[in-house]
XYZ file of N, CA and C in Angstrom:
219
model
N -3.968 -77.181 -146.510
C -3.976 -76.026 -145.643
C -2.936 -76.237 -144.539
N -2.502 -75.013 -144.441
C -1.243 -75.271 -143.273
C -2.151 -75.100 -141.680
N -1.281 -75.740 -141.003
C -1.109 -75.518 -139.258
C -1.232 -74.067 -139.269
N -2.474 -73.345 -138.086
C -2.250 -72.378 -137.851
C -1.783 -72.069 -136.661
N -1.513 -73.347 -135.952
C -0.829 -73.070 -134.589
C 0.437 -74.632 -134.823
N 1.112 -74.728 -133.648
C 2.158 -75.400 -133.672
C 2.619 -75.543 -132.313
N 3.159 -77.262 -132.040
C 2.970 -77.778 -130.834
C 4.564 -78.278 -130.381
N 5.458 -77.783 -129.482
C 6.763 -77.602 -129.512
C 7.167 -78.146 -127.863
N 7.611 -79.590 -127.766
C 7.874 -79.504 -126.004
C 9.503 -79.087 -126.194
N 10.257 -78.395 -125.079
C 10.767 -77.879 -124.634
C 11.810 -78.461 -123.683
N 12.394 -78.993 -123.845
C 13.272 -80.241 -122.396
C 14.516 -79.422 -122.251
N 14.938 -78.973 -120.972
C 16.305 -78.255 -120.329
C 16.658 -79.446 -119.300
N 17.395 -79.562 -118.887
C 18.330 -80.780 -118.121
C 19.819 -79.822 -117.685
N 20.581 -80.271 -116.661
C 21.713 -80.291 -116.141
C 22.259 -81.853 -116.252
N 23.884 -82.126 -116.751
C 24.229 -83.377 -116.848
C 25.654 -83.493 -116.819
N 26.171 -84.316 -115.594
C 27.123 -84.384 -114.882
C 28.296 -84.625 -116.069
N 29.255 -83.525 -116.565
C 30.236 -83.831 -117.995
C 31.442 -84.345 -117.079
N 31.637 -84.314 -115.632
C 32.897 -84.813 -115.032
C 32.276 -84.635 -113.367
N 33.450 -84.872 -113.106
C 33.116 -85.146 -111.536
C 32.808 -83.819 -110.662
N 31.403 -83.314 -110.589
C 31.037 -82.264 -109.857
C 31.058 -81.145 -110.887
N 30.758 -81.275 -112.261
C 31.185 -80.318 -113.010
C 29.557 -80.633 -113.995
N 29.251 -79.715 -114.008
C 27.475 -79.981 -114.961
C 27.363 -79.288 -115.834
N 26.630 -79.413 -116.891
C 26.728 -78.422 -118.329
C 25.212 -78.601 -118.216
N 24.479 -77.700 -119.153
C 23.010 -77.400 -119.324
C 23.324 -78.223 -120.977
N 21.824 -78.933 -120.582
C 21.437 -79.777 -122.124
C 20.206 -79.444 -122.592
N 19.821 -80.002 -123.581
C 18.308 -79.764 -123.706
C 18.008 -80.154 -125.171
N 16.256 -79.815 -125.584
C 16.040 -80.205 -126.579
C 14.608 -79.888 -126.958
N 14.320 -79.583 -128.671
C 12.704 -78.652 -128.890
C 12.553 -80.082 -129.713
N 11.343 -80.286 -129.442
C 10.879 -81.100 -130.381
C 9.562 -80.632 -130.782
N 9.283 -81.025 -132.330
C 8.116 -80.273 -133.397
C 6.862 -81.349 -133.054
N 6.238 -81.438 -132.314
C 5.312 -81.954 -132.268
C 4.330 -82.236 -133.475
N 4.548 -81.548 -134.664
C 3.889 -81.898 -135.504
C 4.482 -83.058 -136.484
N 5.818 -83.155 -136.300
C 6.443 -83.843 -137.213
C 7.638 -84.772 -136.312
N 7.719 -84.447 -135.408
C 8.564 -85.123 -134.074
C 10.146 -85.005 -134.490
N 10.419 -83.847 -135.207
C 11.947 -83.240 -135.482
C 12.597 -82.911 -134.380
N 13.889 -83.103 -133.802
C 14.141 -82.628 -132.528
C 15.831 -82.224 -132.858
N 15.493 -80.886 -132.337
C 17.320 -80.446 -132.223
C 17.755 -79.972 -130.904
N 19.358 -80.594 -130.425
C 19.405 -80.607 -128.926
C 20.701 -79.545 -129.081
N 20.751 -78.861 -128.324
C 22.093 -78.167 -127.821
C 22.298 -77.746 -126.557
N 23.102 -77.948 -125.920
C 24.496 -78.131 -124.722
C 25.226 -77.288 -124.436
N 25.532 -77.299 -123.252
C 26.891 -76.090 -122.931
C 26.578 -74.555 -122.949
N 28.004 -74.641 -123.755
C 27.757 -73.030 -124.396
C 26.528 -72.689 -125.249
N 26.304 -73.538 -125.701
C 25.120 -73.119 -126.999
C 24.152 -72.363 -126.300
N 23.319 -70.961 -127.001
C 22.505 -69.813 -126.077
C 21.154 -70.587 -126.925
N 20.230 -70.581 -126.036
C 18.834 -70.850 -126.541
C 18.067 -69.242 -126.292
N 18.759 -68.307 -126.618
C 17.884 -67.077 -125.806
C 16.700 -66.735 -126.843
N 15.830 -65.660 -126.598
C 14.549 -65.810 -127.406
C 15.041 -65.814 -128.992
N 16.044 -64.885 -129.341
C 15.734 -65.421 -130.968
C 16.631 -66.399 -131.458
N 17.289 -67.118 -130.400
C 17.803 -68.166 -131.129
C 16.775 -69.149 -131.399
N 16.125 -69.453 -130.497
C 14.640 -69.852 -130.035
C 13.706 -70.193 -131.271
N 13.314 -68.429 -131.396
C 12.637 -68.632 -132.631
C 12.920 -68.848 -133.871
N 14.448 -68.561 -133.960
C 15.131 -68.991 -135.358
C 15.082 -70.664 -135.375
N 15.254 -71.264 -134.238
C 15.213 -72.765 -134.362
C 13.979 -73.361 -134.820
N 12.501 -72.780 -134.253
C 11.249 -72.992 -134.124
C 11.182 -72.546 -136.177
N 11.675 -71.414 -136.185
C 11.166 -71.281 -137.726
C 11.585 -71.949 -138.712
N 13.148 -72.170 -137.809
C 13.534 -73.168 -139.267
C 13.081 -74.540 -139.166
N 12.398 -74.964 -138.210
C 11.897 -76.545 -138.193
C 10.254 -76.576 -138.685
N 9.789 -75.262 -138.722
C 8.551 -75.148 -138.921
C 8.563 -75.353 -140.763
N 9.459 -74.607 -141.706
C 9.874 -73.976 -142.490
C 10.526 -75.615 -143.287
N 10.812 -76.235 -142.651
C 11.728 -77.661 -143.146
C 10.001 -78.488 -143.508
N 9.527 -78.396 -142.431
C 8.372 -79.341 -142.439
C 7.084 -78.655 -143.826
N 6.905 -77.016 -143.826
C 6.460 -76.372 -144.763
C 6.871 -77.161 -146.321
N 8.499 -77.373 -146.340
C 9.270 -77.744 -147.610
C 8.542 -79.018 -147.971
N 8.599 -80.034 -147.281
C 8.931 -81.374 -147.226
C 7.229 -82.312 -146.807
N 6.737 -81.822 -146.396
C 5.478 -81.928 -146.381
C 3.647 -81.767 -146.843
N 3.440 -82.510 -147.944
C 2.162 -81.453 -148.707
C 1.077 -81.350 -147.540
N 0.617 -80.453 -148.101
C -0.632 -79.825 -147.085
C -1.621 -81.047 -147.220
N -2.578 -80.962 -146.105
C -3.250 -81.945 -145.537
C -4.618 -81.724 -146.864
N -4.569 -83.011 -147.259
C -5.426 -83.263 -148.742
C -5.312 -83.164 -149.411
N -4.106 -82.932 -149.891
C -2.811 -82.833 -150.941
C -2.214 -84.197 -151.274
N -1.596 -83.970 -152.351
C -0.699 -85.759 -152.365
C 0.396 -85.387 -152.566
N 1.510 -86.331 -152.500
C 3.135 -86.031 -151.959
C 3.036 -85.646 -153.594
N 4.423 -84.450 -153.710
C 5.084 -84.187 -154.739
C 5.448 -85.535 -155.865
């Protein structure tokens, strides 16, 4: 049976790329499976990039993972 909920921390940071000059960092990690993808700078985290990230890590772990009382492929 799958997860009907899903547990995601969230980390944003500022980080000094030169002298007095700061870029936005950050990073989601899948709490269920501890997958983590970080992006920087320019990169937009706005809501549906968001959830496109959240689905496709949800969606990787769906693939790659048998359901709980299941045995691996």
């Amino acid at each position: 049976m799958q997860p009907t909920t899903h547990l995601f921390t969230i980390r944003v940071w500022q980080e000094e790329v030169a002298r007095g000059v700061f870029e936005w960092r950050g990073s989601v990690r899948y709490g269920l499976d501890g997958q983590v993808a970080y992006f920087a700078g320019g990169d937009s985290l706005d809501d549906v990039a968001l959830t496109e990230l959240i689905t496709r890590m949800i969606g990787q772990r769906d693939e790659t993972t048998p359901a709980q009382g299941q045995a691996p492929p």
